[in-house]
PDB file of C-alpha atoms and ligand atoms in Angstrom:
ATOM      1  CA  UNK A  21      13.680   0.637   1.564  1.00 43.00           C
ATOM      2  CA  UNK A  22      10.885   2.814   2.603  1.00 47.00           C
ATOM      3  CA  UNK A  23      10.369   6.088   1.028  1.00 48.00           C
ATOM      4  CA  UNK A  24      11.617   8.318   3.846  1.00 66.00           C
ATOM      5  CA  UNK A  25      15.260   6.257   4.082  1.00 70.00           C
ATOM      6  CA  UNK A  26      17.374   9.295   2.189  1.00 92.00           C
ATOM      7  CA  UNK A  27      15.879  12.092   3.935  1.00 97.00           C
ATOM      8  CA  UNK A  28      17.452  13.970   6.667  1.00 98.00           C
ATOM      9  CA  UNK A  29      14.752  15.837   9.175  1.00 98.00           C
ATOM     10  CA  UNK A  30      14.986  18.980  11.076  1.00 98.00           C
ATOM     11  CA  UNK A  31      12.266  20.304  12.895  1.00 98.00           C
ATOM     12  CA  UNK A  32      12.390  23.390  15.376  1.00 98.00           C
ATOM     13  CA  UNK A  33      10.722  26.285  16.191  1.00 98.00           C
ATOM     14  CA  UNK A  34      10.687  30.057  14.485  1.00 95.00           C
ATOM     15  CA  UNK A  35      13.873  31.642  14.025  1.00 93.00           C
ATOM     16  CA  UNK A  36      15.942  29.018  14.842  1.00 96.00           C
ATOM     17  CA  UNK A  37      18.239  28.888  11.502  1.00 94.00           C
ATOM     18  CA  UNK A  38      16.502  25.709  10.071  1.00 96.00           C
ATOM     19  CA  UNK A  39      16.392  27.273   6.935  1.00 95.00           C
ATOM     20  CA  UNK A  40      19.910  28.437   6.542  1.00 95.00           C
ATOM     21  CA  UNK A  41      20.995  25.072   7.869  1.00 98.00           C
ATOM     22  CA  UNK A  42      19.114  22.716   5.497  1.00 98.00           C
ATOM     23  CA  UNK A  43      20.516  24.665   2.536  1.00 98.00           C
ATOM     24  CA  UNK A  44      24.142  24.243   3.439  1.00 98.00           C
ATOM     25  CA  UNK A  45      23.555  20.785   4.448  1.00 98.00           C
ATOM     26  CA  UNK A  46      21.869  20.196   1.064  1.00 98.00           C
ATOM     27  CA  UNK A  47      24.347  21.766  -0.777  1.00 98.00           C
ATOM     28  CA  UNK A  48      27.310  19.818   1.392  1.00 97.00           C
ATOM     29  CA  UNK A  49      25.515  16.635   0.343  1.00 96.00           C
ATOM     30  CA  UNK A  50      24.704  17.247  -3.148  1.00 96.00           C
ATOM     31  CA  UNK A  51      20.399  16.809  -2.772  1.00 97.00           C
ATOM     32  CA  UNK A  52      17.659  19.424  -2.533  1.00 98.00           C
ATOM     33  CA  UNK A  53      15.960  20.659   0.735  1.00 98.00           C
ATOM     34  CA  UNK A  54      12.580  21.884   1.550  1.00 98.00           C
ATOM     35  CA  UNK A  55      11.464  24.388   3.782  1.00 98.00           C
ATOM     36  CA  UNK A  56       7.767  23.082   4.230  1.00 98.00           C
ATOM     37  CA  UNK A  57       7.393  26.451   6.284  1.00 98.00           C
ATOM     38  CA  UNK A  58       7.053  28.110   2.877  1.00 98.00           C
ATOM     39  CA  UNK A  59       4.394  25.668   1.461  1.00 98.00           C
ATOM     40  CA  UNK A  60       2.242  26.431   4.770  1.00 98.00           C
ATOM     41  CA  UNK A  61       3.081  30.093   4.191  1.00 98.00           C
ATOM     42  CA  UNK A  62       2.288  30.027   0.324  1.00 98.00           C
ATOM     43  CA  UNK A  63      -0.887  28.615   1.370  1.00 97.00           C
ATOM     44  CA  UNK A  64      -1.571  30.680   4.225  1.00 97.00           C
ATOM     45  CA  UNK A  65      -0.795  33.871   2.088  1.00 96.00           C
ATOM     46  CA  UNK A  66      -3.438  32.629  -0.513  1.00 96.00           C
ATOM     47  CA  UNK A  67      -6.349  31.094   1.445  1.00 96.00           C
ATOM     48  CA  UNK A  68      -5.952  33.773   4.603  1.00 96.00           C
ATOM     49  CA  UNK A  69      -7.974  33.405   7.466  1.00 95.00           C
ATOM     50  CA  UNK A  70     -11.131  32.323   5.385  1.00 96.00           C
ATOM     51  CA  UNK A  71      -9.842  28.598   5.481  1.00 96.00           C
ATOM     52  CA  UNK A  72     -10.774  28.491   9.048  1.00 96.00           C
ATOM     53  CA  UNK A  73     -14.467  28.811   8.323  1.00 96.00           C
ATOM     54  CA  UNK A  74     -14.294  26.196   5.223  1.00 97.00           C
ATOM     55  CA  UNK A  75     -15.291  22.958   5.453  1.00 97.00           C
ATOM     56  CA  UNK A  76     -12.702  20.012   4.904  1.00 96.00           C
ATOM     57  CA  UNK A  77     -14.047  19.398   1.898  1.00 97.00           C
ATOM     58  CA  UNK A  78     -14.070  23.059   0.542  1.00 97.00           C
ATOM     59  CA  UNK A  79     -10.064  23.404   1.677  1.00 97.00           C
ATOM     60  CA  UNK A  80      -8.938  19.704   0.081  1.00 96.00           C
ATOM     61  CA  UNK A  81     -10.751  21.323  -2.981  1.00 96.00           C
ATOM     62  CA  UNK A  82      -8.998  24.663  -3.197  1.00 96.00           C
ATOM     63  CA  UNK A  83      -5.878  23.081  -2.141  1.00 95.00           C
ATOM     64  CA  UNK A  84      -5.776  20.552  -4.764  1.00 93.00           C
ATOM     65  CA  UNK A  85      -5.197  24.094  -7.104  1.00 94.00           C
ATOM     66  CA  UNK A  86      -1.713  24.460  -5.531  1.00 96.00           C
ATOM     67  CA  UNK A  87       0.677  22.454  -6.965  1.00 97.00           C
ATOM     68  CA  UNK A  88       4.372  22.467  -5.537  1.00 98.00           C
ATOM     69  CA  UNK A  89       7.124  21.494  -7.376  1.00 97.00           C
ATOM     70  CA  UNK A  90      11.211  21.046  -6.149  1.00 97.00           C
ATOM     71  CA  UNK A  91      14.183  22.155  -8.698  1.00 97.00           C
ATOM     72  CA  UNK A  92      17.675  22.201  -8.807  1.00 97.00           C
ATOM     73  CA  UNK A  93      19.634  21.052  -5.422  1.00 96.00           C
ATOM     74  CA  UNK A  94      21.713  22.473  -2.059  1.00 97.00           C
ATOM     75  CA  UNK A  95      21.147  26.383  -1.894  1.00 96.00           C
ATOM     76  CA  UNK A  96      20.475  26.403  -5.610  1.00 97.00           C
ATOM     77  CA  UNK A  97      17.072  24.400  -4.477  1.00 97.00           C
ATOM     78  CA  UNK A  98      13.840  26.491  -6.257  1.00 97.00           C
ATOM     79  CA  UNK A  99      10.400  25.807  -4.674  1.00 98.00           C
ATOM     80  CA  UNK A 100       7.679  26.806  -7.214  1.00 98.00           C
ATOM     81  CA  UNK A 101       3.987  26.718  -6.430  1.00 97.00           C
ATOM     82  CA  UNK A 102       1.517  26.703 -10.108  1.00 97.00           C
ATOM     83  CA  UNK A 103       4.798  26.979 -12.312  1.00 97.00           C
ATOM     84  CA  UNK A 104       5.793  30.456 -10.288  1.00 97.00           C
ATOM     85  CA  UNK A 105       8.835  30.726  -7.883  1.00 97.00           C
ATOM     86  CA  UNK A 106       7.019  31.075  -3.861  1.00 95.00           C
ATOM     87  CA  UNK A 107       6.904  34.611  -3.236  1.00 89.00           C
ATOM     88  CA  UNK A 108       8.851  36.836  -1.168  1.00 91.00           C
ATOM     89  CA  UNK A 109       5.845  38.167   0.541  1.00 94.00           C
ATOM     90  CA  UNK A 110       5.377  34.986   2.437  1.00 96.00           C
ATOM     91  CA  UNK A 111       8.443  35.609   4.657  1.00 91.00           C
ATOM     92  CA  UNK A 112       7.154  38.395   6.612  1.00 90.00           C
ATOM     93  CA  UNK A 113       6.003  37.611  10.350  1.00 89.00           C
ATOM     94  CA  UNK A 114       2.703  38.547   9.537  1.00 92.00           C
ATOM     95  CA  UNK A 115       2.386  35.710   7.439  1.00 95.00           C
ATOM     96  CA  UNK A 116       4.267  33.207   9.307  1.00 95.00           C
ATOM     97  CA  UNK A 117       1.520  33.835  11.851  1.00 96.00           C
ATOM     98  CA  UNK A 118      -1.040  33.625   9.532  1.00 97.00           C
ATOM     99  CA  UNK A 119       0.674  29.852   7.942  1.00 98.00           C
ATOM    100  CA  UNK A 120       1.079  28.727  12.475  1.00 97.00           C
ATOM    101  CA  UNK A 121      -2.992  29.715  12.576  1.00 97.00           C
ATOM    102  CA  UNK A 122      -3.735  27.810   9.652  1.00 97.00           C
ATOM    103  CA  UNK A 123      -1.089  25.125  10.057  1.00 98.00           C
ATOM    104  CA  UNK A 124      -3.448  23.641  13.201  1.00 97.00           C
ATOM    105  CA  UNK A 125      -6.136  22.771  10.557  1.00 97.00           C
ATOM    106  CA  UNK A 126      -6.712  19.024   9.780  1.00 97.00           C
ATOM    107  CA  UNK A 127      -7.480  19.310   5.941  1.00 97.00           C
ATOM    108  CA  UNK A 128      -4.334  22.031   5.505  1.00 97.00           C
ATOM    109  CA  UNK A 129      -1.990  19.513   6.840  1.00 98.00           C
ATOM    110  CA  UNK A 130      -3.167  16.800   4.940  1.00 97.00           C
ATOM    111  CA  UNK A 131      -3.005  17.912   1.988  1.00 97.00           C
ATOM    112  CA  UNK A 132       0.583  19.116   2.113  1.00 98.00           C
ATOM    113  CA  UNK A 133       2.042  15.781   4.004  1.00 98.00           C
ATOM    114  CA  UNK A 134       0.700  13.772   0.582  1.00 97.00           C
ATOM    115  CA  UNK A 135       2.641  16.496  -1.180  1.00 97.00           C
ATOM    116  CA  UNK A 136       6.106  16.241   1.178  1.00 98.00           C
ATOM    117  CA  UNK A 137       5.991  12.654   0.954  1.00 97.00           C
ATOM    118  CA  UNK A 138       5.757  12.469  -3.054  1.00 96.00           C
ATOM    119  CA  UNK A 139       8.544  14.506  -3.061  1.00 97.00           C
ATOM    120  CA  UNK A 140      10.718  12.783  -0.685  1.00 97.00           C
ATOM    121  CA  UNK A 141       9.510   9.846  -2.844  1.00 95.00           C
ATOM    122  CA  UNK A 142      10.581  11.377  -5.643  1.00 95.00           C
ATOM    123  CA  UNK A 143      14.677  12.430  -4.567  1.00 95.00           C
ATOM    124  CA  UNK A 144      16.553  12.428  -1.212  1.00 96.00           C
ATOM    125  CA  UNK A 145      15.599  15.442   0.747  1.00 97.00           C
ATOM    126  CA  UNK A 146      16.246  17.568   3.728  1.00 98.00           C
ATOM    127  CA  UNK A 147      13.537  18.489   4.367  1.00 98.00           C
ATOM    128  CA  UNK A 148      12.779  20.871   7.024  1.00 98.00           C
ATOM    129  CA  UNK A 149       9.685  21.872   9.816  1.00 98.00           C
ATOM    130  CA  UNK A 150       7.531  21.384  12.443  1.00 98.00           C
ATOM    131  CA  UNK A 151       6.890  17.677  11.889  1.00 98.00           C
ATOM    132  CA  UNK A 152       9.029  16.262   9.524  1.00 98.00           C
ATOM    133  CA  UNK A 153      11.024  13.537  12.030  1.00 98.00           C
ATOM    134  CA  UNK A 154       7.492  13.290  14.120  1.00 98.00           C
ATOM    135  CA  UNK A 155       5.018  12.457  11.708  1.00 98.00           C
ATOM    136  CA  UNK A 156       5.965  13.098   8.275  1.00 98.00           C
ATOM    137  CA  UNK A 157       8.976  10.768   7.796  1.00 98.00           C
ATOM    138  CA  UNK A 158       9.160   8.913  10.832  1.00 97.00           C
ATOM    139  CA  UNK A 159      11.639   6.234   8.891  1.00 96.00           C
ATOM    140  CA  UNK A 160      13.739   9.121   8.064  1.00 96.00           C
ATOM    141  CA  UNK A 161      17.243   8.312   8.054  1.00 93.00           C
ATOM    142  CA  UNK A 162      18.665  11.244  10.326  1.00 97.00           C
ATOM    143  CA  UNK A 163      16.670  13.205  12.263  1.00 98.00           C
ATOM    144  CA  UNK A 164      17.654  16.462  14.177  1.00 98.00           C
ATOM    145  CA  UNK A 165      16.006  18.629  16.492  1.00 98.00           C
ATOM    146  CA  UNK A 166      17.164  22.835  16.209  1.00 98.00           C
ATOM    147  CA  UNK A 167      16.377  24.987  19.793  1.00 98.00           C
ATOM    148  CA  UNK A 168      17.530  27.866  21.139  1.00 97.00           C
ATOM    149  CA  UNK A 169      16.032  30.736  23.427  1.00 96.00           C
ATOM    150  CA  UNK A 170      12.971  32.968  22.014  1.00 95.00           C
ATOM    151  CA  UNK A 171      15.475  35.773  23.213  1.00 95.00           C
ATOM    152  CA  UNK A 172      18.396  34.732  20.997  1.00 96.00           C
ATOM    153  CA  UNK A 173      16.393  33.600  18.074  1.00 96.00           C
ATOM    154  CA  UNK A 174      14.896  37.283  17.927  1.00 95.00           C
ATOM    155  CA  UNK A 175      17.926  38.468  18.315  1.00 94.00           C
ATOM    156  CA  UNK A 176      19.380  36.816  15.040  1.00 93.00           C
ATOM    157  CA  UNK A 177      16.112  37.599  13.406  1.00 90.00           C
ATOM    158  CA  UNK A 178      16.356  41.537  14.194  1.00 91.00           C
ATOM    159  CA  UNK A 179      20.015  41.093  12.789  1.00 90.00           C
ATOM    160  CA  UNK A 180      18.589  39.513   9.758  1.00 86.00           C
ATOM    161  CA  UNK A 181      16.123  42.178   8.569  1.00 85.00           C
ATOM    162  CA  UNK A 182      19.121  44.871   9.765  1.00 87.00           C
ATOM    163  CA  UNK A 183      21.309  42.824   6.993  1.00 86.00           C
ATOM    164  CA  UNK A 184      18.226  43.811   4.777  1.00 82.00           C
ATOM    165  CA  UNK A 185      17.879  47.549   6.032  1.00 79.00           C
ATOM    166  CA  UNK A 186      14.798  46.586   7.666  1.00 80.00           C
ATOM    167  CA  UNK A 187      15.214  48.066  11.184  1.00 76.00           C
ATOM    168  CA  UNK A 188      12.990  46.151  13.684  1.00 86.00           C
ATOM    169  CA  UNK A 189      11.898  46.096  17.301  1.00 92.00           C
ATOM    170  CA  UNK A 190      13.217  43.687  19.238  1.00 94.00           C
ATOM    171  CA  UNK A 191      10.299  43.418  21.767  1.00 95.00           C
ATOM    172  CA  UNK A 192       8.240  42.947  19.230  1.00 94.00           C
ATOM    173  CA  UNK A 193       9.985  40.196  17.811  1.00 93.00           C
ATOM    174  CA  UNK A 194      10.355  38.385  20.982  1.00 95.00           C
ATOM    175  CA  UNK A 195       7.134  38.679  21.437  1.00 95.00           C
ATOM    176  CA  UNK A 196       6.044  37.254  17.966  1.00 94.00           C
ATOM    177  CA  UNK A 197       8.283  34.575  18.116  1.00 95.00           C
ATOM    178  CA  UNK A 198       7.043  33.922  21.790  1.00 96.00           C
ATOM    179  CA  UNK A 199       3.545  33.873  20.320  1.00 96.00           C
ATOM    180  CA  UNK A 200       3.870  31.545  17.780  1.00 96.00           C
ATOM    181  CA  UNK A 201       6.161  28.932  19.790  1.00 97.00           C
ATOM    182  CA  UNK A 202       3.176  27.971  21.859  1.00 97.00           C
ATOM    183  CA  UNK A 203       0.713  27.963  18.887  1.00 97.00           C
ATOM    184  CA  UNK A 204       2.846  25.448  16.758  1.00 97.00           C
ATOM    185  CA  UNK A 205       3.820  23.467  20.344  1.00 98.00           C
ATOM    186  CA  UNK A 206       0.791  23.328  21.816  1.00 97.00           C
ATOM    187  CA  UNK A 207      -1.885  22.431  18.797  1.00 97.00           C
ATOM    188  CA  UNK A 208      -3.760  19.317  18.772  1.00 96.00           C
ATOM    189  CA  UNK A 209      -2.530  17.817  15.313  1.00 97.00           C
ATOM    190  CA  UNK A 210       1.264  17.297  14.819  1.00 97.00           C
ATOM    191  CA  UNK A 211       2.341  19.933  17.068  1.00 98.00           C
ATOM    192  CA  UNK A 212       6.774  21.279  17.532  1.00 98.00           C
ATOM    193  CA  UNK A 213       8.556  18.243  19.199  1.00 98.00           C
ATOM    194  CA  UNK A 214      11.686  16.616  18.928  1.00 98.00           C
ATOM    195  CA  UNK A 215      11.158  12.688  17.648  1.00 98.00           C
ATOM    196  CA  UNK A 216      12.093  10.049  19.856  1.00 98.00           C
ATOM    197  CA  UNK A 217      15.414   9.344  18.226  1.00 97.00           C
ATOM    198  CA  UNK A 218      15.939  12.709  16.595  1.00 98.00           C
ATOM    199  CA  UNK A 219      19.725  14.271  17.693  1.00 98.00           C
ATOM    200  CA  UNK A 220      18.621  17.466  19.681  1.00 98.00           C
ATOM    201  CA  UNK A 221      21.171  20.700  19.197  1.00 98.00           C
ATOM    202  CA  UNK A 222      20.868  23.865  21.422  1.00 97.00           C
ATOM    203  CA  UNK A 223      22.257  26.547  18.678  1.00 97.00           C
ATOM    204  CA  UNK A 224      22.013  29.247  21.758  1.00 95.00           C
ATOM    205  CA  UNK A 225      25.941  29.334  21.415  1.00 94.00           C
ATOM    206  CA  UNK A 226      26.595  28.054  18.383  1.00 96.00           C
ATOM    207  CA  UNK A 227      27.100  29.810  14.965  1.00 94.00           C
ATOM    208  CA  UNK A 228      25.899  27.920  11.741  1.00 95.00           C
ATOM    209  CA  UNK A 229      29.379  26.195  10.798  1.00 96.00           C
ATOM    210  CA  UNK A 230      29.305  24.708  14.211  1.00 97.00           C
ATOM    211  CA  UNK A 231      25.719  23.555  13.889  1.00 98.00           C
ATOM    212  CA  UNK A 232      26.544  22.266  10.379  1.00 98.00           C
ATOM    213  CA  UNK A 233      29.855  20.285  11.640  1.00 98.00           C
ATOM    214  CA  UNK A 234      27.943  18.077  14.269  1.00 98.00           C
ATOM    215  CA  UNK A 235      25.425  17.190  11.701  1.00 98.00           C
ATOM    216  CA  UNK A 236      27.567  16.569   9.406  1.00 98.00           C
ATOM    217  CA  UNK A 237      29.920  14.608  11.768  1.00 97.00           C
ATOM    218  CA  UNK A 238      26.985  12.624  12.690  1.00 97.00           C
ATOM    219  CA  UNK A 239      25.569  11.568   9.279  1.00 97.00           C
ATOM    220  CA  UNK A 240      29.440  10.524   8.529  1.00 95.00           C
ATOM    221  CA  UNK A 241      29.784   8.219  11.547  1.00 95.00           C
ATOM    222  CA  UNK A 242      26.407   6.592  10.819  1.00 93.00           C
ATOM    223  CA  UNK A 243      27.573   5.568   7.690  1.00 89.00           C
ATOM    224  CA  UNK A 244      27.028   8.636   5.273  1.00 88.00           C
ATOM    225  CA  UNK A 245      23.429   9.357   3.750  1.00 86.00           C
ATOM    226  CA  UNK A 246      23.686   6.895   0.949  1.00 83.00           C
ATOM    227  CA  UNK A 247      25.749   3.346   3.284  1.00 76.00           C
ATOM    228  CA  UNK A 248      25.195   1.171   0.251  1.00 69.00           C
ATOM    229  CA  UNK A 249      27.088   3.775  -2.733  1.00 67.00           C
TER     230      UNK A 249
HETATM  231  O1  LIG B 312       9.161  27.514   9.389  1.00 96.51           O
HETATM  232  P1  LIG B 312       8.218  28.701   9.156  1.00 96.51           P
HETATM  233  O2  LIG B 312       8.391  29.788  10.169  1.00 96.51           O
HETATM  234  O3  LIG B 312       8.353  29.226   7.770  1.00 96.51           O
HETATM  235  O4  LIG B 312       6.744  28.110   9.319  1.00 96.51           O
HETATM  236  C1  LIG B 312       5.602  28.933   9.336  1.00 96.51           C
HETATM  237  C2  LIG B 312       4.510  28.232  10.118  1.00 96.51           C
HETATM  238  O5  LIG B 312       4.045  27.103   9.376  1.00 96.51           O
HETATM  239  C3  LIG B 312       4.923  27.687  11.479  1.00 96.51           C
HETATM  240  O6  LIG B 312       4.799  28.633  12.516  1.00 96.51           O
HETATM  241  C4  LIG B 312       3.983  26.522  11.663  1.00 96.51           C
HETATM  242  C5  LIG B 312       3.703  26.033  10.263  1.00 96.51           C
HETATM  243  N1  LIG B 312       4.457  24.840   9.916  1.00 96.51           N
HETATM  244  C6  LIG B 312       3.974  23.633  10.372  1.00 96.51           C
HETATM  245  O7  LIG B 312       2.992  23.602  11.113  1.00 96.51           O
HETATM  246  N2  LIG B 312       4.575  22.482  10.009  1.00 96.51           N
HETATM  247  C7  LIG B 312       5.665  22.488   9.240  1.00 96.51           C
HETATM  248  N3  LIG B 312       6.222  21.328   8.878  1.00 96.51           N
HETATM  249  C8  LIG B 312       6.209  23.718   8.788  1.00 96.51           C
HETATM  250  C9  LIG B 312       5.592  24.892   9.159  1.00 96.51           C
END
């Protein structure tokens, strides 16, 4: 068994629910998830846009500070960076912008894919991205692609923050989410695709139950995460 064969992938770009997803496909399936969006972010947040001026060296240093841990599983699932749960000021746009910049740095991605793969080593995962079915766990077990239009996906996102009383410009958002869509598809390392054999889902017209029912319809005909319990 390799160490990617109980994790289930899904990559896709900003906005698209990956998050939401992976947590109630965790918790259906009784195993953590990890939104490696928030260790780019936590890093991002910490390191800013000095990191693109450091040397490999230099970054591989201060990275080797940061140390990620996984508790608990499905949406109970805790990611803590240095003993300390990952902030809430890494999920603004701002810094999701900041995490795509740095994200297209050799030494940044390096250091976390030795840090995904422990984990993944470590208990089954889904584990959720940019690059997770592509490069990260290519021997993953399941593998599934999220889209749906930069229109719609601001859409949910304005809804989101209105949820939080957070009023936010649409336009804007489009425009942000436009932004960083070619940044994370377009960069030289690991950039947004859908694997080869990854199952590819347009959530345009979908709401998250529906989403969660094909996956989960899939993993079941393929023999369940776990063919030889
Ligand atoms: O999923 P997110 O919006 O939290 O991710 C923030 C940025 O981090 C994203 O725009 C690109 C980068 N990222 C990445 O390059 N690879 C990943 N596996 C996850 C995130």
């Amino acid at each position: 068994m390799t160490h990617s064969a109980s994790v289930i992938t899904i990559d896709g770009p900003a906005g698209v629910g990956k998050t939401t997803i992976a947590r109630r496909l965790s918790e259906t399936l009784g195993i953590s998830y990890l939104d490696t969006g928030a260790m780019f972010r936590t890093l991002a947040l910490n390191l800013g846009l000095a990191a693109e001026e450091m040397s490999e060296e230099a970054i591989k240093s201060v990275c080797s500070h940061y140390r990620f841990q996984l508790e608990g599983h499905g949406i109970t699932t805790q990611l803590f960076v240095n003993g300390k749960l990952v902030s809430s000021e890494i999920r603004t746009e701002e810094v999701g912008m900041l995490a795509s910049r740095l994200a297209r740095l050799p030494a940044i991605r390096a250091v976390l894919a030795d840090i995904q793969r422990s984990m993944a080593a470590a208990t089954p995962l889904v584990a959720e991205g940019r690059d997770m079915g592509t490069v990260i766990f290519p021997n993953a077990r399941f593998k599934f692609f999220l889209d749906a239009s930069p229109e719609i996906r601001a859409l949910r996102r304005m809804r989101d923050a209105e949820n939080h009383d957070q009023p936010t410009d649409l336009a804007k958002l489009t425009e942000q989410i436009r932004l960083r869509d070619v940044q994370d598809r377009t960069r030289a390392i690991a950039p947004l695709k859908a694997a080869s054999d990854a199952i590819c889902i347009d959530t345009s017209d979908k709401d998250i139950s529906e989403v969660l029912g094909l996956m989960l319809r899939h993993i079941d005909a393929s023999g369940g995460l776990f063919p030889n319990r």
